[in-house]
mmCIF file of C-alpha atoms in Angstrom:
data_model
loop_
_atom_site.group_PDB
_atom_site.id
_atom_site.type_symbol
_atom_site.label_atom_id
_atom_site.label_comp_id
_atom_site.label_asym_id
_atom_site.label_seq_id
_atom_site.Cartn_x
_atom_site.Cartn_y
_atom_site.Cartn_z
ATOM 1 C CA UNK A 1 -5.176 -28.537 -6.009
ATOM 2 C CA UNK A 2 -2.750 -31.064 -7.574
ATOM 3 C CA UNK A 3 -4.730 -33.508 -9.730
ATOM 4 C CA UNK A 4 -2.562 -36.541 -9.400
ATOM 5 C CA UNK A 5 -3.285 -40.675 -8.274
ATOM 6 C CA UNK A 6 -1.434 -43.064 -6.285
ATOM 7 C CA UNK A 7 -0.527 -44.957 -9.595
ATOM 8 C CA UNK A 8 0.735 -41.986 -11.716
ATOM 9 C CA UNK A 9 2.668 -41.363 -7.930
ATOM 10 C CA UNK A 10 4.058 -44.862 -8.090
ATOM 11 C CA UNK A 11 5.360 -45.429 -11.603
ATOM 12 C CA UNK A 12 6.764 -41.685 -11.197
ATOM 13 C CA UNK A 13 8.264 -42.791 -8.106
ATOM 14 C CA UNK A 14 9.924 -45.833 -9.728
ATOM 15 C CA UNK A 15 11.413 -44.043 -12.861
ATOM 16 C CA UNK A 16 13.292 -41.328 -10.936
ATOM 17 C CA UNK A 17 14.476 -44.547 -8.739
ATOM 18 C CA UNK A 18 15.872 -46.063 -11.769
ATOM 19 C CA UNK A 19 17.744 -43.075 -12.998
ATOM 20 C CA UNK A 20 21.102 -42.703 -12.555
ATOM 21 C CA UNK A 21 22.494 -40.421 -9.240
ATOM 22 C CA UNK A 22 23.881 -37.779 -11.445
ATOM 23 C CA UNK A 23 20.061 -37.138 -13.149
ATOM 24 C CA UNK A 24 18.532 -38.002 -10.181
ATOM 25 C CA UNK A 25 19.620 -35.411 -7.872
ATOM 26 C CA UNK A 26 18.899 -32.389 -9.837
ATOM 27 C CA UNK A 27 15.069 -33.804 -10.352
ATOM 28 C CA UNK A 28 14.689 -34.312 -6.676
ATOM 29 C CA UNK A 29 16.150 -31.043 -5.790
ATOM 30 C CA UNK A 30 13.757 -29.130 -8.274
ATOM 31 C CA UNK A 31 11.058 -30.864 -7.248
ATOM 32 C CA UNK A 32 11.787 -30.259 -3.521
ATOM 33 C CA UNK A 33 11.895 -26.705 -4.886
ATOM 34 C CA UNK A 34 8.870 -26.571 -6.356
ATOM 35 C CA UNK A 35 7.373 -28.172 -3.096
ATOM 36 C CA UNK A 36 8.278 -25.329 -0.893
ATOM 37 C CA UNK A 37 6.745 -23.061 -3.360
ATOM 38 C CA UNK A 38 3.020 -24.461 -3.039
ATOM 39 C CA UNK A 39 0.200 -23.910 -0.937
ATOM 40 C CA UNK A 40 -0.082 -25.491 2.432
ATOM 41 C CA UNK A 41 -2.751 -27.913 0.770
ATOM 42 C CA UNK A 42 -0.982 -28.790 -1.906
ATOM 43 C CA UNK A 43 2.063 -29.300 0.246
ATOM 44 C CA UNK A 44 0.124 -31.837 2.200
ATOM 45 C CA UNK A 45 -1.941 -33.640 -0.903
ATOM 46 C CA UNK A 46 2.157 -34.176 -2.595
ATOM 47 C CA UNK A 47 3.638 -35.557 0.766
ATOM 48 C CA UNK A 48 0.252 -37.975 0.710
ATOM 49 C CA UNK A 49 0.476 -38.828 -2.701
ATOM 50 C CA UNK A 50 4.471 -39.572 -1.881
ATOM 51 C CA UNK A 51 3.476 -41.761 0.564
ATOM 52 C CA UNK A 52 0.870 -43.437 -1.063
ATOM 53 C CA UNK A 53 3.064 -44.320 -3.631
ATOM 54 C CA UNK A 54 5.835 -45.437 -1.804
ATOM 55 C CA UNK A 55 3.548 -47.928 -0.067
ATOM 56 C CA UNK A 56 3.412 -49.763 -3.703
ATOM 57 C CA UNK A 57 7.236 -49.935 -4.293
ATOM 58 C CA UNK A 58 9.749 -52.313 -3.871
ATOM 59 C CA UNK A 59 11.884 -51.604 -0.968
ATOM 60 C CA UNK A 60 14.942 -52.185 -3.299
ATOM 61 C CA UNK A 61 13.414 -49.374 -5.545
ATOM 62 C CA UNK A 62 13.416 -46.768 -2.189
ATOM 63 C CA UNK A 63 16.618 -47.123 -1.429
ATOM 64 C CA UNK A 64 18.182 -44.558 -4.226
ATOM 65 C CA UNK A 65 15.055 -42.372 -3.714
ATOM 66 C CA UNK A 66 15.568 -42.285 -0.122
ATOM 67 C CA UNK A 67 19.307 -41.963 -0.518
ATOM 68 C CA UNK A 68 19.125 -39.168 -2.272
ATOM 69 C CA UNK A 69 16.222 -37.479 -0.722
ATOM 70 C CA UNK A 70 17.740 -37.099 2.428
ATOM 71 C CA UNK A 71 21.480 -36.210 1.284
ATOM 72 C CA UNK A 72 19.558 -33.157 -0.404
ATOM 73 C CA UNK A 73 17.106 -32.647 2.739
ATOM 74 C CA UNK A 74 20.753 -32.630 4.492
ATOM 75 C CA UNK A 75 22.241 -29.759 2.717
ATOM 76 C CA UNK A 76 19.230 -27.276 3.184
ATOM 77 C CA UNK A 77 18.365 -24.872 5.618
ATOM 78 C CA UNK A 78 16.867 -26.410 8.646
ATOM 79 C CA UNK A 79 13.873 -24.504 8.411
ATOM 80 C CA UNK A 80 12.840 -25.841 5.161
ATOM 81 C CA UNK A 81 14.007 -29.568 6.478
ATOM 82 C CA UNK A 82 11.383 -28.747 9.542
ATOM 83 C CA UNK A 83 8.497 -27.780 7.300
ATOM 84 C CA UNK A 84 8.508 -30.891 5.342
ATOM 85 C CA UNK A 85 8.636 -32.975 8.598
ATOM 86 C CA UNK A 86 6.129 -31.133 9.818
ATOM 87 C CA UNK A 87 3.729 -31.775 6.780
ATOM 88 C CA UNK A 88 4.680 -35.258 7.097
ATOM 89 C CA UNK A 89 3.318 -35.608 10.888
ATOM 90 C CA UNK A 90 0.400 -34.218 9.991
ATOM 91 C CA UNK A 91 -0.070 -36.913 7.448
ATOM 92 C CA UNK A 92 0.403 -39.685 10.040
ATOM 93 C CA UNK A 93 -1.691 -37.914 12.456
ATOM 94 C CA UNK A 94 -4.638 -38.059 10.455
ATOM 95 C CA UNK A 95 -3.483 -41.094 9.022
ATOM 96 C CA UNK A 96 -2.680 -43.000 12.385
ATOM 97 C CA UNK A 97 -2.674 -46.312 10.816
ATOM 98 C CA UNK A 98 -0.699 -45.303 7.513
ATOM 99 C CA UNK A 99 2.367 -45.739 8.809
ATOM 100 C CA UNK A 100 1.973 -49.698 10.199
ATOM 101 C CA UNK A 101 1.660 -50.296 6.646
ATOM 102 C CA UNK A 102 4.810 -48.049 5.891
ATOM 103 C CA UNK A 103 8.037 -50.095 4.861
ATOM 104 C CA UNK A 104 10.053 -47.854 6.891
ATOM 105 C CA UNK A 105 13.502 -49.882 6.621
ATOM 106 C CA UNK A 106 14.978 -48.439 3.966
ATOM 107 C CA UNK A 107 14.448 -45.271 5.356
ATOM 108 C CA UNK A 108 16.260 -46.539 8.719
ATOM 109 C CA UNK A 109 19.053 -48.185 6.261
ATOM 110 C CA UNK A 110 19.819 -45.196 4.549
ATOM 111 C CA UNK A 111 19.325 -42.942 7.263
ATOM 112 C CA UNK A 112 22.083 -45.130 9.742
ATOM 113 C CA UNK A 113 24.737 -44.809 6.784
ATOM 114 C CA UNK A 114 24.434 -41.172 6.786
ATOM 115 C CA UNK A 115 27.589 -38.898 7.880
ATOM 116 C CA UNK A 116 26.835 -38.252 11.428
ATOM 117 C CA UNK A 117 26.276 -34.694 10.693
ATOM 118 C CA UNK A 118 23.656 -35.081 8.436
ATOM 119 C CA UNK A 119 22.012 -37.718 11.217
ATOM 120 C CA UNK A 120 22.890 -35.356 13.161
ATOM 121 C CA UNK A 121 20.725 -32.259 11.627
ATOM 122 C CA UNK A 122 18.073 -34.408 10.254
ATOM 123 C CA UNK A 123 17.612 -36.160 13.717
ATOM 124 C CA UNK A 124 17.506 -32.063 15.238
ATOM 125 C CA UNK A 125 14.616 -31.146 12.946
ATOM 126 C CA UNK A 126 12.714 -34.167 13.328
ATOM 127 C CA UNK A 127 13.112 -33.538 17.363
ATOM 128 C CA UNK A 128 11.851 -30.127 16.764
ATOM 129 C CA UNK A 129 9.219 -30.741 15.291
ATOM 130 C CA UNK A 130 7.626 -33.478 17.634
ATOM 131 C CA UNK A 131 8.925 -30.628 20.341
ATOM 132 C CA UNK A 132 6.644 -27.935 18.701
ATOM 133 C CA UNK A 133 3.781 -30.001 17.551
ATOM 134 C CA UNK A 134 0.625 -30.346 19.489
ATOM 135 C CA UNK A 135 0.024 -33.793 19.442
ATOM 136 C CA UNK A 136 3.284 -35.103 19.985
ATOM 137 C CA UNK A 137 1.961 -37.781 22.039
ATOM 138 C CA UNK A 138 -0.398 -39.289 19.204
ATOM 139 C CA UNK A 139 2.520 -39.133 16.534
ATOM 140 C CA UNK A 140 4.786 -40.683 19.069
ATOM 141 C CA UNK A 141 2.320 -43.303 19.339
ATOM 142 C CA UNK A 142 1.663 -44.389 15.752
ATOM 143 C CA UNK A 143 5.485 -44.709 15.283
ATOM 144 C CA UNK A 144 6.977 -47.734 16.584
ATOM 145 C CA UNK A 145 9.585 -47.213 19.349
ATOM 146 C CA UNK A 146 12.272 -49.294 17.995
ATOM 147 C CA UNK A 147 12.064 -47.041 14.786
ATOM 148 C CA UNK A 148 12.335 -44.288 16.609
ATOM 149 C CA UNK A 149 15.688 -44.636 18.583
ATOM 150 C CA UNK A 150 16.990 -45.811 15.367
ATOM 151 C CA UNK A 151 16.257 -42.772 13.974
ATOM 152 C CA UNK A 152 18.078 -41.287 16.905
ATOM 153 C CA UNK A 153 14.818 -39.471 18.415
ATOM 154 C CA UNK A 154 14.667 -41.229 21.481
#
């Protein structure tokens, strides 16, 4: 199990924000790597630590981690794009309340100034997963509506 805290999450968080694209890309994208290489636990304890983290940033500081996380999610297979949005419903459905206290706009920012076929894909393997999951209906729930048609799911 990854032995890790919410500040070690934050301040890690905030340094790969501050880097430039060029360095920050390649970290991402071996970390992502390295993600889809762990356990199902540990998969789930990153994404929460992630999360955590995030919670404690500036929005200004997301923006270039967001940016960037989601080009890369973009250019992967869609299978390994559906896994991690999997892992992260899970999270809010056993955190229902997590994501009220989510800053979710830069995520919506980033994700509106996509190409549309990177919208396009991401919006496809988001919708697949709320189609597969079993409790659509409580993650549906804990997300507000207006975030969700602006993420194109409804």
């Amino acid at each position: 199990m990854l032995s890790f805290d919410q500040n070690a999450s934050r301040d890690i968080l905030q340094i790969v924000s501050n880097l430039p694209d060029f360095l920050r890309k390649p970290i991402i994208l071996k970390k992502l790597q390295e993600f889809y290489s762990l356990h199902e636990r540990d998969k789930y304890e990153t994404i929460s630590l992630i999360l955590r983290g995030t919670s404690s940033i500036e929005p200004i500081k997301l923006y270039p981690l967001i940016k960037t996380w989601l080009h890369i999610l973009a250019e992967l297979e869609s299978a390994k794009v559906t896994e991690i949005f999997r892992i992260y419903c899970e999270f809010f459905l056993l955190n229902p309340t997590f994501f009220e206290k989510l800053d979710v706009q830069p995520l919506i920012d980033v994700f509106l100034k996509l190409e549309n076929q990177n919208k396009e894909k991401l919006s496809d393997c988001l919708k697949e997963v709320l189609f597969l999951f079993p409790n659509r209906k409580e993650i549906l729930k804990s997300i507000p509506r207006s975030t969700l048609e602006k993420l194109e799911i409804l």
